[in-house]
Every structure is written in C-alpha cells, then in structure tokens.
Amino acid sequence: MSDRAAIDQLTEATLAALRAPSVLNTQPWRWTFLGDTAELRLDADRRLGALDPDGRLLLLSCGAALDHAVAALRAGGYAGSVERLPDDTRPELVARLRLGARCVADPRNHEAIYRRQTERRPFAEKPPAAADLDALRAAAGRHDARLRFLTPDELTSFADIAEVADVVEHAEPSLLRDLRTWTTRPADRRDGLPGRTIVPDTWRTVPTRTFRREHEQLGSGTDGGTAYGVLLTERDDRRSWLAAGEALSDVWLTLTGHRLVASPISEVVEVSSARRALRTLLGGSDHPAIALRIGVPADTAAPPRTVRRPNSDALGFPGQS
Ligand SMILES: Cc1cc2nc3c(=O)[nH]c(=O)nc-3n(C[C@H](O)[C@H](O)[C@H](O)COP(=O)(O)O)c2cc1C
C-alpha cells in the first residue's frame, strides 16, 4: 500500500474515533499524524479537575477513542497495531496507532459507531437476552477487562452506592462546578453535555446522575428489564483505565449492534468512598473502572445527538496547535 493510501486509512479511522463517547462530552483527545503513525494524545486541559483528579475518566475516554479507531481499521481489513502508553516521559502520549496486519474485514463495530448514543431514558420492561449479555462479556474480555453483571441481590447495595455518590457530588462545590461547567458550555465550543440530552429525575431502581438541568422527555420505559454491569480491571493504574476505556467502547458498540442501548454510571467511581464500597460489594479483588446500565430501548425515536468539536480541533500534524 502506498504511503498516501495508508494515511487515508488512518485518517478515516481517527475521524471515526472523534465520535467516541467521553465523560461529559469533554472529548479530551487529539490525534497527530507522523508518517505511517497516528498518535493519540490526551488533552489535560479537558480533564475534570475535581471530578477526575487522577485522570481515570480521561484515560477511559481516550481508550474509547482508541478502540473506535481500531474498529474503523478492522472494517477496512486492517487489524491495527497499537503501542499503549509507550513513553513514560510523555504521559500525554496515550497510544501510537498503525494499520497493522491485513485481516478479514469486520464492519460490525464500525457501523455501530454512527448509531451509538448515550440513552439516559428508562429502558423497556423486557430484559436483554442471555446470549446478548454473553456477547458483551466477550467484548470486554477482548481487552484487559472483565464485565461483571450485578445479581438481583446486589442491586439494593449498588443503588445505595450510586445515591450516596450523587449526594456527595452535589454537596461539594468543586465537584458541582465541574458538572455545571460541562453542562452549560456555549454552543460554539461544540463539546459538553447539552441540556436537551438530559432527562428529568424519576424513581429508578438504581439512581442515575442528577444533572439538575433537563429538557429531554422521560419516554415510556420502566427500567424493569435493565441489566447493570461493572467493568473491572485487575489493577487500578493508567494502563488499566486505558484498557477499561477500550473495553467500554467494544461493549457499547457490540450492544448497539445487538439493538440494545446503554448509559454509563461513572459517579460510582468518581467518588473514592463509593469506588471502595463497590469494590467490596463485588468481592474486593478486581477494581471497578465504570458501571453501565444496559437494556432494550423502550422508545423507537433515538435521543437527541451530542455534538463534536470540528475535526481540525482534534486532528493535526506536529507543530499545529
Ligand atoms: C468515561 C465516561 C463516563 C461517563 N459517565 C456518564 C455518567 O455518569 N452519566 C451519563 O449519563 N453519561 C455518562 N457518560 C456518557 C457521556 O456523557 C457521553 O458519551 C457524551 O456526552 C457523548 O454523548 P454520546 O455518548 O451520546 O455520543 C460517560 C461516558 C464516558 C466515556
């Protein structure tokens, strides 16, 4: 393949990666092209200073972007070759991505990139099929992570943990400031969470984040069939958070392909006491990276779309700001 064609493939993959989910739609990434390589760098200015002091959600978001890019390469018949966190002296360098070996083209996750959305409304009464949940466990297992679904016995404790985390976040001014900042961004920034994507509070088995800024309708779901999953990693370090982000993307794209919908519950890992309590609830060994509610959509109309920054803001060549 000519250099030109390789660059086109990589460019297409990074464009697909800009659709990735990110915490509060912060889009904390930038792709830089160097010959046959696309470097994924984190944008520390987009880290949530109080909600995410260690950068775990930032790396989860970058991991999701990386997996989106690999999904796009696989659709074009390339396996993708990834060096993760390759340089300890450059903590902003998340990954180097090259085309990698030729493989059988697999368009499934790539197609899902353009349909996947965060669905915050209650889901249908009907639960996801067991075979679908197996496929999601397998998706997480392709990365250094494990997807563990909560049993009915664990749900009350999980709900308590989520509720306490939400109360803590709304009682602490610096945490509240992060939430406010990223839910009231000027439209021309093309980032953050627009009010039209936030749904009103309602009674739920497991409470979701209270944004206190809401426009979208609740829809007709009951959440009765919702499955709650937690992505777990063996360690609790930057490599694990990156792997969990890749797993989050793979799980989310896979469930989209299976006509399911989801929304993350990250307050249970943002608040350290909640994170510890969740770890204990799940056996005390592996570390929770993020939780997800997963279900069958109750409404046929998709929720409003979030926006992304202009491509020129998030892609570039060395020396460009
Ligand atoms: C690491 C991470 C944490 C997230 N946490 C939450 C959350 O706690 N609650 C929520 O409703 N959405 C959460 N989201 C979803 C983002 O808000 C969403 O991806 C972003 O606004 C872009 O919208 P989209 O997913 O519809 O494209 C999270 C996403 C990521 C990647």
mmCIF file of C-alpha atoms and ligand atoms in Angstrom:
data_model
loop_
_atom_site.group_PDB
_atom_site.id
_atom_site.type_symbol
_atom_site.label_atom_id
_atom_site.label_comp_id
_atom_site.label_asym_id
_atom_site.label_seq_id
_atom_site.Cartn_x
_atom_site.Cartn_y
_atom_site.Cartn_z
ATOM 1 C CA MET A 1 0.000 0.000 0.000
ATOM 2 C CA SER A 2 1.291 3.480 -0.832
ATOM 3 C CA ASP A 3 2.049 5.914 1.977
ATOM 4 C CA ARG A 4 -0.796 8.041 0.701
ATOM 5 C CA ALA A 5 -3.340 5.194 0.920
ATOM 6 C CA ALA A 6 -2.094 4.236 4.402
ATOM 7 C CA ILE A 7 -2.512 7.822 5.581
ATOM 8 C CA ASP A 8 -6.050 7.898 4.145
ATOM 9 C CA GLN A 9 -6.982 4.732 6.078
ATOM 10 C CA LEU A 10 -5.561 6.122 9.300
ATOM 11 C CA THR A 11 -7.253 9.482 8.771
ATOM 12 C CA GLU A 12 -10.588 7.752 8.264
ATOM 13 C CA ALA A 13 -10.051 5.751 11.459
ATOM 14 C CA THR A 14 -9.257 8.843 13.511
ATOM 15 C CA LEU A 15 -12.304 10.651 12.103
ATOM 16 C CA ALA A 16 -14.462 7.729 13.272
ATOM 17 C CA ALA A 17 -12.747 7.946 16.675
ATOM 18 C CA LEU A 18 -13.980 11.516 17.124
ATOM 19 C CA ARG A 19 -17.495 10.036 17.540
ATOM 20 C CA ALA A 20 -16.363 8.185 20.687
ATOM 21 C CA PRO A 21 -18.163 8.734 23.991
ATOM 22 C CA SER A 22 -16.314 10.768 26.620
ATOM 23 C CA VAL A 23 -17.085 11.818 30.156
ATOM 24 C CA LEU A 24 -19.435 14.844 29.989
ATOM 25 C CA ASN A 25 -18.541 15.000 26.279
ATOM 26 C CA THR A 26 -15.202 16.610 27.171
ATOM 27 C CA GLN A 27 -13.550 14.979 24.096
ATOM 28 C CA PRO A 28 -10.157 15.057 25.862
ATOM 29 C CA TRP A 29 -8.071 13.904 22.911
ATOM 30 C CA ARG A 30 -6.017 14.986 19.957
ATOM 31 C CA TRP A 31 -4.700 12.853 17.083
ATOM 32 C CA THR A 32 -1.398 13.785 15.449
ATOM 33 C CA PHE A 33 -0.104 12.211 12.223
ATOM 34 C CA LEU A 34 3.563 11.242 11.928
ATOM 35 C CA GLY A 35 4.235 9.306 8.710
ATOM 36 C CA ASP A 36 2.528 5.908 8.962
ATOM 37 C CA THR A 37 1.519 6.517 12.590
ATOM 38 C CA ALA A 38 -1.355 8.319 14.265
ATOM 39 C CA GLU A 39 -0.503 9.394 17.803
ATOM 40 C CA LEU A 40 -3.336 9.709 20.285
ATOM 41 C CA ARG A 41 -2.536 12.346 22.892
ATOM 42 C CA LEU A 42 -4.671 13.265 25.858
ATOM 43 C CA ASP A 43 -5.666 16.882 26.320
ATOM 44 C CA ALA A 44 -5.007 17.597 30.003
ATOM 45 C CA ASP A 45 -6.822 20.955 29.733
ATOM 46 C CA ARG A 46 -10.011 18.956 29.232
ATOM 47 C CA ARG A 47 -9.606 16.874 32.398
ATOM 48 C CA LEU A 48 -12.318 17.404 35.036
ATOM 49 C CA GLY A 49 -10.163 18.984 37.747
ATOM 50 C CA ALA A 50 -12.266 17.977 40.764
ATOM 51 C CA LEU A 51 -14.326 15.035 39.489
ATOM 52 C CA ASP A 52 -11.349 13.300 37.892
ATOM 53 C CA PRO A 53 -8.149 14.370 39.713
ATOM 54 C CA ASP A 54 -6.195 11.234 38.700
ATOM 55 C CA GLY A 55 -7.350 11.307 35.078
ATOM 56 C CA ARG A 56 -9.046 7.904 35.199
ATOM 57 C CA LEU A 57 -12.156 9.069 33.285
ATOM 58 C CA LEU A 58 -9.928 10.983 30.901
ATOM 59 C CA LEU A 59 -7.994 7.794 30.076
ATOM 60 C CA LEU A 60 -11.228 5.794 29.865
ATOM 61 C CA SER A 61 -12.470 8.328 27.306
ATOM 62 C CA CYS A 62 -9.194 8.135 25.342
ATOM 63 C CA GLY A 63 -9.404 4.322 25.466
ATOM 64 C CA ALA A 64 -12.871 4.516 23.925
ATOM 65 C CA ALA A 65 -11.495 6.738 21.139
ATOM 66 C CA LEU A 66 -8.628 4.293 20.524
ATOM 67 C CA ASP A 67 -10.987 1.316 20.230
ATOM 68 C CA HIS A 68 -13.252 3.279 17.870
ATOM 69 C CA ALA A 69 -10.225 3.912 15.622
ATOM 70 C CA VAL A 70 -9.266 0.224 15.672
ATOM 71 C CA ALA A 71 -12.880 -0.741 14.836
ATOM 72 C CA ALA A 72 -12.697 1.534 11.790
ATOM 73 C CA LEU A 73 -9.388 -0.026 10.680
ATOM 74 C CA ARG A 74 -10.837 -3.529 11.068
ATOM 75 C CA ALA A 75 -13.756 -2.559 8.853
ATOM 76 C CA GLY A 76 -11.181 -1.671 6.199
ATOM 77 C CA GLY A 77 -9.375 -5.022 6.591
ATOM 78 C CA TYR A 78 -6.518 -3.952 8.905
ATOM 79 C CA ALA A 79 -6.023 -5.362 12.401
ATOM 80 C CA GLY A 80 -4.468 -2.157 13.763
ATOM 81 C CA SER A 81 -1.156 -2.205 15.614
ATOM 82 C CA VAL A 82 -1.196 -0.309 18.904
ATOM 83 C CA GLU A 83 1.557 0.760 21.303
ATOM 84 C CA ARG A 84 -0.152 1.802 24.526
ATOM 85 C CA LEU A 85 1.368 4.442 26.838
ATOM 86 C CA PRO A 86 4.717 3.864 25.083
ATOM 87 C CA ASP A 87 6.801 6.604 26.723
ATOM 88 C CA ASP A 88 6.913 7.171 30.494
ATOM 89 C CA THR A 89 8.495 10.576 29.943
ATOM 90 C CA ARG A 90 5.492 11.672 27.844
ATOM 91 C CA PRO A 91 2.380 10.997 29.944
ATOM 92 C CA GLU A 92 0.212 12.811 27.390
ATOM 93 C CA LEU A 93 1.063 10.190 24.728
ATOM 94 C CA VAL A 94 -1.738 7.635 25.068
ATOM 95 C CA ALA A 95 -1.039 5.427 22.062
ATOM 96 C CA ARG A 96 0.637 5.061 18.698
ATOM 97 C CA LEU A 97 -1.637 3.510 16.094
ATOM 98 C CA ARG A 98 -0.560 1.966 12.779
ATOM 99 C CA LEU A 99 -2.520 -0.039 10.205
ATOM 100 C CA GLY A 100 -1.099 -3.392 11.331
ATOM 101 C CA ALA A 101 -1.525 -6.701 9.527
ATOM 102 C CA ARG A 102 -4.182 -7.414 6.923
ATOM 103 C CA CYS A 103 -7.252 -9.181 8.396
ATOM 104 C CA VAL A 104 -10.714 -10.228 7.280
ATOM 105 C CA ALA A 105 -12.755 -7.018 7.098
ATOM 106 C CA ASP A 106 -15.187 -6.791 10.032
ATOM 107 C CA PRO A 107 -17.618 -3.878 9.621
ATOM 108 C CA ARG A 108 -19.829 -4.583 12.668
ATOM 109 C CA ASN A 109 -18.430 -2.245 15.313
ATOM 110 C CA HIS A 110 -17.585 0.395 12.712
ATOM 111 C CA GLU A 111 -21.215 0.604 11.597
ATOM 112 C CA ALA A 112 -22.303 0.865 15.228
ATOM 113 C CA ILE A 113 -20.101 3.955 15.760
ATOM 114 C CA TYR A 114 -22.582 6.081 13.808
ATOM 115 C CA ARG A 115 -25.650 4.687 15.625
ATOM 116 C CA ARG A 116 -24.346 4.516 19.218
ATOM 117 C CA GLN A 117 -25.646 7.167 21.605
ATOM 118 C CA THR A 118 -25.974 7.530 25.351
ATOM 119 C CA GLU A 119 -29.569 6.580 26.205
ATOM 120 C CA ARG A 120 -30.468 8.060 29.614
ATOM 121 C CA ARG A 121 -34.218 7.399 29.448
ATOM 122 C CA PRO A 122 -35.609 4.351 31.295
ATOM 123 C CA PHE A 123 -35.354 1.135 29.271
ATOM 124 C CA ALA A 124 -38.051 -1.424 28.420
ATOM 125 C CA GLU A 125 -39.529 -3.946 30.834
ATOM 126 C CA LYS A 126 -38.109 -6.771 28.694
ATOM 127 C CA PRO A 127 -34.529 -7.688 29.710
ATOM 128 C CA PRO A 128 -31.688 -8.215 27.212
ATOM 129 C CA ALA A 129 -31.327 -11.848 26.080
ATOM 130 C CA ALA A 130 -28.764 -14.009 27.892
ATOM 131 C CA ALA A 131 -26.904 -14.546 24.594
ATOM 132 C CA ASP A 132 -26.561 -10.768 24.187
ATOM 133 C CA LEU A 133 -25.075 -10.438 27.674
ATOM 134 C CA ASP A 134 -22.627 -13.247 26.809
ATOM 135 C CA ALA A 135 -21.562 -11.283 23.710
ATOM 136 C CA LEU A 136 -20.935 -8.220 25.890
ATOM 137 C CA ARG A 137 -18.818 -10.207 28.359
ATOM 138 C CA ALA A 138 -16.817 -11.497 25.401
ATOM 139 C CA ALA A 139 -16.358 -7.925 24.098
ATOM 140 C CA ALA A 140 -14.882 -6.794 27.431
ATOM 141 C CA GLY A 141 -12.714 -9.906 27.542
ATOM 142 C CA ARG A 142 -11.014 -8.886 24.273
ATOM 143 C CA HIS A 143 -9.278 -6.203 26.365
ATOM 144 C CA ASP A 144 -7.628 -6.358 29.771
ATOM 145 C CA ALA A 145 -11.001 -6.035 31.497
ATOM 146 C CA ARG A 146 -13.982 -8.055 32.662
ATOM 147 C CA LEU A 147 -17.688 -7.179 32.523
ATOM 148 C CA ARG A 148 -19.485 -8.388 35.637
ATOM 149 C CA PHE A 149 -23.307 -8.126 35.749
ATOM 150 C CA LEU A 150 -24.871 -7.422 39.131
ATOM 151 C CA THR A 151 -27.130 -10.066 40.620
ATOM 152 C CA PRO A 152 -30.603 -9.061 41.918
ATOM 153 C CA ASP A 153 -29.229 -9.473 45.479
ATOM 154 C CA GLU A 154 -26.544 -6.863 44.827
ATOM 155 C CA LEU A 155 -28.844 -4.239 43.310
ATOM 156 C CA THR A 156 -30.008 -2.546 46.514
ATOM 157 C CA SER A 157 -26.437 -2.029 47.728
ATOM 158 C CA PHE A 158 -25.396 -0.798 44.271
ATOM 159 C CA ALA A 159 -28.312 1.667 44.275
ATOM 160 C CA ASP A 160 -27.246 2.939 47.724
ATOM 161 C CA ILE A 161 -23.673 3.458 46.497
ATOM 162 C CA ALA A 162 -24.872 5.384 43.409
ATOM 163 C CA GLU A 163 -27.211 7.525 45.507
ATOM 164 C CA VAL A 164 -24.561 8.440 48.086
ATOM 165 C CA ALA A 165 -22.068 9.275 45.297
ATOM 166 C CA ASP A 166 -24.605 11.614 43.701
ATOM 167 C CA VAL A 167 -25.292 13.330 47.043
ATOM 168 C CA VAL A 168 -21.534 13.778 47.669
ATOM 169 C CA GLU A 169 -21.044 15.308 44.225
ATOM 170 C CA HIS A 170 -23.848 17.805 44.766
ATOM 171 C CA ALA A 171 -22.645 18.752 48.253
ATOM 172 C CA GLU A 172 -19.051 19.538 47.236
ATOM 173 C CA PRO A 173 -18.777 22.890 45.412
ATOM 174 C CA SER A 174 -15.702 21.960 43.329
ATOM 175 C CA LEU A 175 -17.363 18.773 42.032
ATOM 176 C CA LEU A 176 -20.557 20.664 41.313
ATOM 177 C CA ARG A 177 -18.545 23.278 39.435
ATOM 178 C CA ASP A 178 -17.162 20.627 37.036
ATOM 179 C CA LEU A 179 -20.680 19.355 36.392
ATOM 180 C CA ARG A 180 -22.033 22.874 35.849
ATOM 181 C CA THR A 181 -19.152 23.866 33.564
ATOM 182 C CA TRP A 182 -19.600 20.917 31.224
ATOM 183 C CA THR A 183 -23.419 21.034 31.138
ATOM 184 C CA THR A 184 -23.569 24.746 30.283
ATOM 185 C CA ARG A 185 -20.906 25.090 27.575
ATOM 186 C CA PRO A 186 -21.512 27.760 24.901
ATOM 187 C CA ALA A 187 -22.866 26.073 21.757
ATOM 188 C CA ASP A 188 -19.944 27.258 19.626
ATOM 189 C CA ARG A 189 -17.488 25.157 21.716
ATOM 190 C CA ARG A 190 -19.176 22.021 20.327
ATOM 191 C CA ASP A 191 -18.463 19.991 23.466
ATOM 192 C CA GLY A 192 -20.068 19.333 26.857
ATOM 193 C CA LEU A 193 -23.496 17.931 27.545
ATOM 194 C CA PRO A 194 -26.357 19.922 26.003
ATOM 195 C CA GLY A 195 -29.457 20.204 28.211
ATOM 196 C CA ARG A 196 -31.579 18.589 25.502
ATOM 197 C CA THR A 197 -29.822 15.233 26.110
ATOM 198 C CA ILE A 198 -30.518 15.215 29.869
ATOM 199 C CA VAL A 199 -33.693 13.572 31.169
ATOM 200 C CA PRO A 200 -35.698 14.564 34.265
ATOM 201 C CA ASP A 201 -35.256 12.664 37.523
ATOM 202 C CA THR A 202 -37.598 9.785 38.068
ATOM 203 C CA TRP A 203 -37.764 6.920 40.531
ATOM 204 C CA ARG A 204 -35.319 4.215 39.423
ATOM 205 C CA THR A 205 -34.054 1.003 40.992
ATOM 206 C CA VAL A 206 -30.558 2.471 40.645
ATOM 207 C CA PRO A 207 -30.494 6.287 40.568
ATOM 208 C CA THR A 208 -28.582 7.945 37.733
ATOM 209 C CA ARG A 209 -26.628 11.181 37.865
ATOM 210 C CA THR A 210 -28.723 14.236 38.784
ATOM 211 C CA PHE A 211 -27.744 16.982 36.377
ATOM 212 C CA ARG A 212 -30.381 19.475 37.618
ATOM 213 C CA ARG A 213 -30.662 20.729 34.078
ATOM 214 C CA GLU A 214 -33.086 18.848 31.934
ATOM 215 C CA HIS A 215 -35.125 19.106 28.787
ATOM 216 C CA GLU A 216 -35.459 15.696 27.158
ATOM 217 C CA GLN A 217 -38.688 13.732 27.806
ATOM 218 C CA LEU A 218 -38.522 10.683 30.064
ATOM 219 C CA GLY A 219 -40.061 8.356 27.461
ATOM 220 C CA SER A 220 -42.210 5.307 28.112
ATOM 221 C CA GLY A 221 -39.717 2.883 29.700
ATOM 222 C CA THR A 222 -39.842 1.454 33.220
ATOM 223 C CA ASP A 223 -36.214 0.275 33.585
ATOM 224 C CA GLY A 224 -37.712 -3.062 34.727
ATOM 225 C CA GLY A 225 -35.514 -5.118 32.388
ATOM 226 C CA THR A 226 -32.289 -3.166 32.906
ATOM 227 C CA ALA A 227 -29.034 -5.080 33.349
ATOM 228 C CA TYR A 228 -26.343 -3.362 35.424
ATOM 229 C CA GLY A 229 -22.750 -4.201 34.556
ATOM 230 C CA VAL A 230 -19.429 -3.098 36.014
ATOM 231 C CA LEU A 231 -16.184 -3.128 34.038
ATOM 232 C CA LEU A 232 -13.438 -4.464 36.280
ATOM 233 C CA THR A 233 -9.666 -4.479 35.914
ATOM 234 C CA GLU A 234 -7.052 -6.430 37.823
ATOM 235 C CA ARG A 235 -5.074 -3.327 38.705
ATOM 236 C CA ASP A 236 -6.006 0.304 39.294
ATOM 237 C CA ASP A 237 -3.473 2.217 37.192
ATOM 238 C CA ARG A 238 -3.270 4.213 33.956
ATOM 239 C CA ARG A 239 -2.853 1.133 31.753
ATOM 240 C CA SER A 240 -5.920 -0.440 33.345
ATOM 241 C CA TRP A 241 -8.026 2.706 32.858
ATOM 242 C CA LEU A 242 -6.998 2.809 29.198
ATOM 243 C CA ALA A 243 -7.883 -0.887 28.774
ATOM 244 C CA ALA A 244 -11.217 -0.298 30.512
ATOM 245 C CA GLY A 245 -11.946 2.529 28.052
ATOM 246 C CA GLU A 246 -11.232 0.229 25.113
ATOM 247 C CA ALA A 247 -13.485 -2.394 26.697
ATOM 248 C CA LEU A 248 -16.204 0.218 27.291
ATOM 249 C CA SER A 249 -16.140 1.109 23.600
ATOM 250 C CA ASP A 250 -16.169 -2.520 22.447
ATOM 251 C CA VAL A 251 -19.041 -3.413 24.813
ATOM 252 C CA TRP A 252 -21.032 -0.324 23.784
ATOM 253 C CA LEU A 253 -20.524 -0.838 20.031
ATOM 254 C CA THR A 254 -21.339 -4.538 20.390
ATOM 255 C CA LEU A 255 -24.553 -3.856 22.302
ATOM 256 C CA THR A 256 -25.520 -1.231 19.714
ATOM 257 C CA GLY A 257 -25.082 -3.913 17.047
ATOM 258 C CA HIS A 258 -27.405 -6.131 19.116
ATOM 259 C CA ARG A 259 -30.072 -3.363 19.152
ATOM 260 C CA LEU A 260 -29.537 -2.638 22.846
ATOM 261 C CA VAL A 261 -28.865 0.751 24.459
ATOM 262 C CA ALA A 262 -26.812 1.907 27.444
ATOM 263 C CA SER A 263 -25.613 4.746 29.603
ATOM 264 C CA PRO A 264 -22.599 4.776 31.924
ATOM 265 C CA ILE A 265 -22.867 5.439 35.658
ATOM 266 C CA SER A 266 -19.490 6.922 36.464
ATOM 267 C CA GLU A 267 -20.246 8.708 39.737
ATOM 268 C CA VAL A 268 -19.713 5.357 41.496
ATOM 269 C CA VAL A 269 -16.031 5.517 40.525
ATOM 270 C CA GLU A 270 -15.586 9.306 40.693
ATOM 271 C CA VAL A 271 -16.189 9.379 44.471
ATOM 272 C CA SER A 272 -13.408 7.356 46.120
ATOM 273 C CA SER A 273 -15.538 6.069 49.026
ATOM 274 C CA ALA A 274 -18.156 4.860 46.513
ATOM 275 C CA ARG A 275 -15.456 3.183 44.425
ATOM 276 C CA ARG A 276 -14.163 1.346 47.504
ATOM 277 C CA ALA A 277 -17.689 0.296 48.527
ATOM 278 C CA LEU A 278 -18.395 -1.012 45.011
ATOM 279 C CA ARG A 279 -15.148 -2.967 45.003
ATOM 280 C CA THR A 280 -16.079 -4.560 48.332
ATOM 281 C CA LEU A 281 -19.592 -5.366 47.045
ATOM 282 C CA LEU A 282 -18.069 -7.176 44.057
ATOM 283 C CA GLY A 283 -15.739 -9.341 46.126
ATOM 284 C CA GLY A 284 -12.876 -6.982 46.987
ATOM 285 C CA SER A 285 -10.402 -8.241 44.401
ATOM 286 C CA ASP A 286 -10.701 -6.543 40.969
ATOM 287 C CA HIS A 287 -11.086 -2.763 40.638
ATOM 288 C CA PRO A 288 -14.268 -1.154 39.277
ATOM 289 C CA ALA A 289 -13.476 1.124 36.305
ATOM 290 C CA ILE A 290 -17.014 2.181 35.353
ATOM 291 C CA ALA A 291 -20.609 0.943 35.635
ATOM 292 C CA LEU A 292 -23.169 0.742 32.846
ATOM 293 C CA ARG A 293 -26.917 0.344 32.637
ATOM 294 C CA ILE A 294 -27.836 -1.730 29.605
ATOM 295 C CA GLY A 295 -31.265 -2.538 28.217
ATOM 296 C CA VAL A 296 -33.758 -2.891 25.418
ATOM 297 C CA PRO A 297 -34.859 0.548 24.154
ATOM 298 C CA ALA A 298 -38.386 1.492 25.222
ATOM 299 C CA ASP A 299 -38.793 4.227 22.630
ATOM 300 C CA THR A 300 -38.269 3.953 18.898
ATOM 301 C CA ALA A 301 -37.158 7.580 18.457
ATOM 302 C CA ALA A 302 -33.451 7.991 19.276
ATOM 303 C CA PRO A 303 -32.442 10.610 21.872
ATOM 304 C CA PRO A 304 -31.041 13.941 20.609
ATOM 305 C CA ARG A 305 -27.440 13.748 19.397
ATOM 306 C CA THR A 306 -24.490 15.346 21.141
ATOM 307 C CA VAL A 307 -22.083 17.420 19.067
ATOM 308 C CA ARG A 308 -18.336 17.033 18.494
ATOM 309 C CA ARG A 309 -15.570 19.598 18.073
ATOM 310 C CA PRO A 310 -14.588 20.458 14.484
ATOM 311 C CA ASN A 311 -12.207 17.855 13.026
ATOM 312 C CA SER A 312 -9.470 20.470 12.699
ATOM 313 C CA ASP A 313 -9.502 20.952 16.513
ATOM 314 C CA ALA A 314 -8.895 17.293 17.247
ATOM 315 C CA LEU A 315 -6.710 16.144 14.319
ATOM 316 C CA GLY A 316 -3.464 17.616 13.096
ATOM 317 C CA PHE A 317 0.195 17.416 12.238
ATOM 318 C CA PRO A 318 3.168 18.101 14.540
ATOM 319 C CA GLY A 319 3.596 21.779 15.287
ATOM 320 C CA GLN A 320 -0.057 22.618 14.695
ATOM 321 C CA SER A 321 -1.850 23.818 17.800
HETATM 322 C C1 LIG B 1 -15.780 7.581 30.901
HETATM 323 C C2 LIG B 1 -17.209 8.007 30.656
HETATM 324 C C3 LIG B 1 -18.039 8.309 31.739
HETATM 325 C C4 LIG B 1 -19.373 8.685 31.518
HETATM 326 N N1 LIG B 1 -20.206 8.905 32.599
HETATM 327 C C5 LIG B 1 -21.523 9.166 32.401
HETATM 328 C C6 LIG B 1 -22.427 9.272 33.511
HETATM 329 O O1 LIG B 1 -22.051 9.094 34.675
HETATM 330 N N2 LIG B 1 -23.733 9.542 33.260
HETATM 331 C C7 LIG B 1 -24.204 9.703 31.977
HETATM 332 O O2 LIG B 1 -25.392 9.932 31.806
HETATM 333 N N3 LIG B 1 -23.366 9.612 30.897
HETATM 334 C C8 LIG B 1 -22.054 9.335 31.086
HETATM 335 N N4 LIG B 1 -21.198 9.195 30.010
HETATM 336 C C9 LIG B 1 -21.708 9.412 28.647
HETATM 337 C C10 LIG B 1 -21.228 10.754 28.084
HETATM 338 O O3 LIG B 1 -21.891 11.819 28.729
HETATM 339 C C11 LIG B 1 -21.480 10.756 26.568
HETATM 340 O O4 LIG B 1 -20.675 9.767 25.985
HETATM 341 C C12 LIG B 1 -21.153 12.080 25.902
HETATM 342 O O5 LIG B 1 -21.996 13.087 26.382
HETATM 343 C C13 LIG B 1 -21.322 11.987 24.370
HETATM 344 O O6 LIG B 1 -22.641 11.620 24.030
HETATM 345 P P1 LIG B 1 -22.962 10.293 23.211
HETATM 346 O O7 LIG B 1 -22.468 9.133 24.021
HETATM 347 O O8 LIG B 1 -24.468 10.276 23.076
HETATM 348 O O9 LIG B 1 -22.251 10.363 21.902
HETATM 349 C C14 LIG B 1 -19.870 8.807 30.193
HETATM 350 C C15 LIG B 1 -19.019 8.499 29.109
HETATM 351 C C16 LIG B 1 -17.708 8.085 29.337
HETATM 352 C C17 LIG B 1 -16.830 7.711 28.170
#
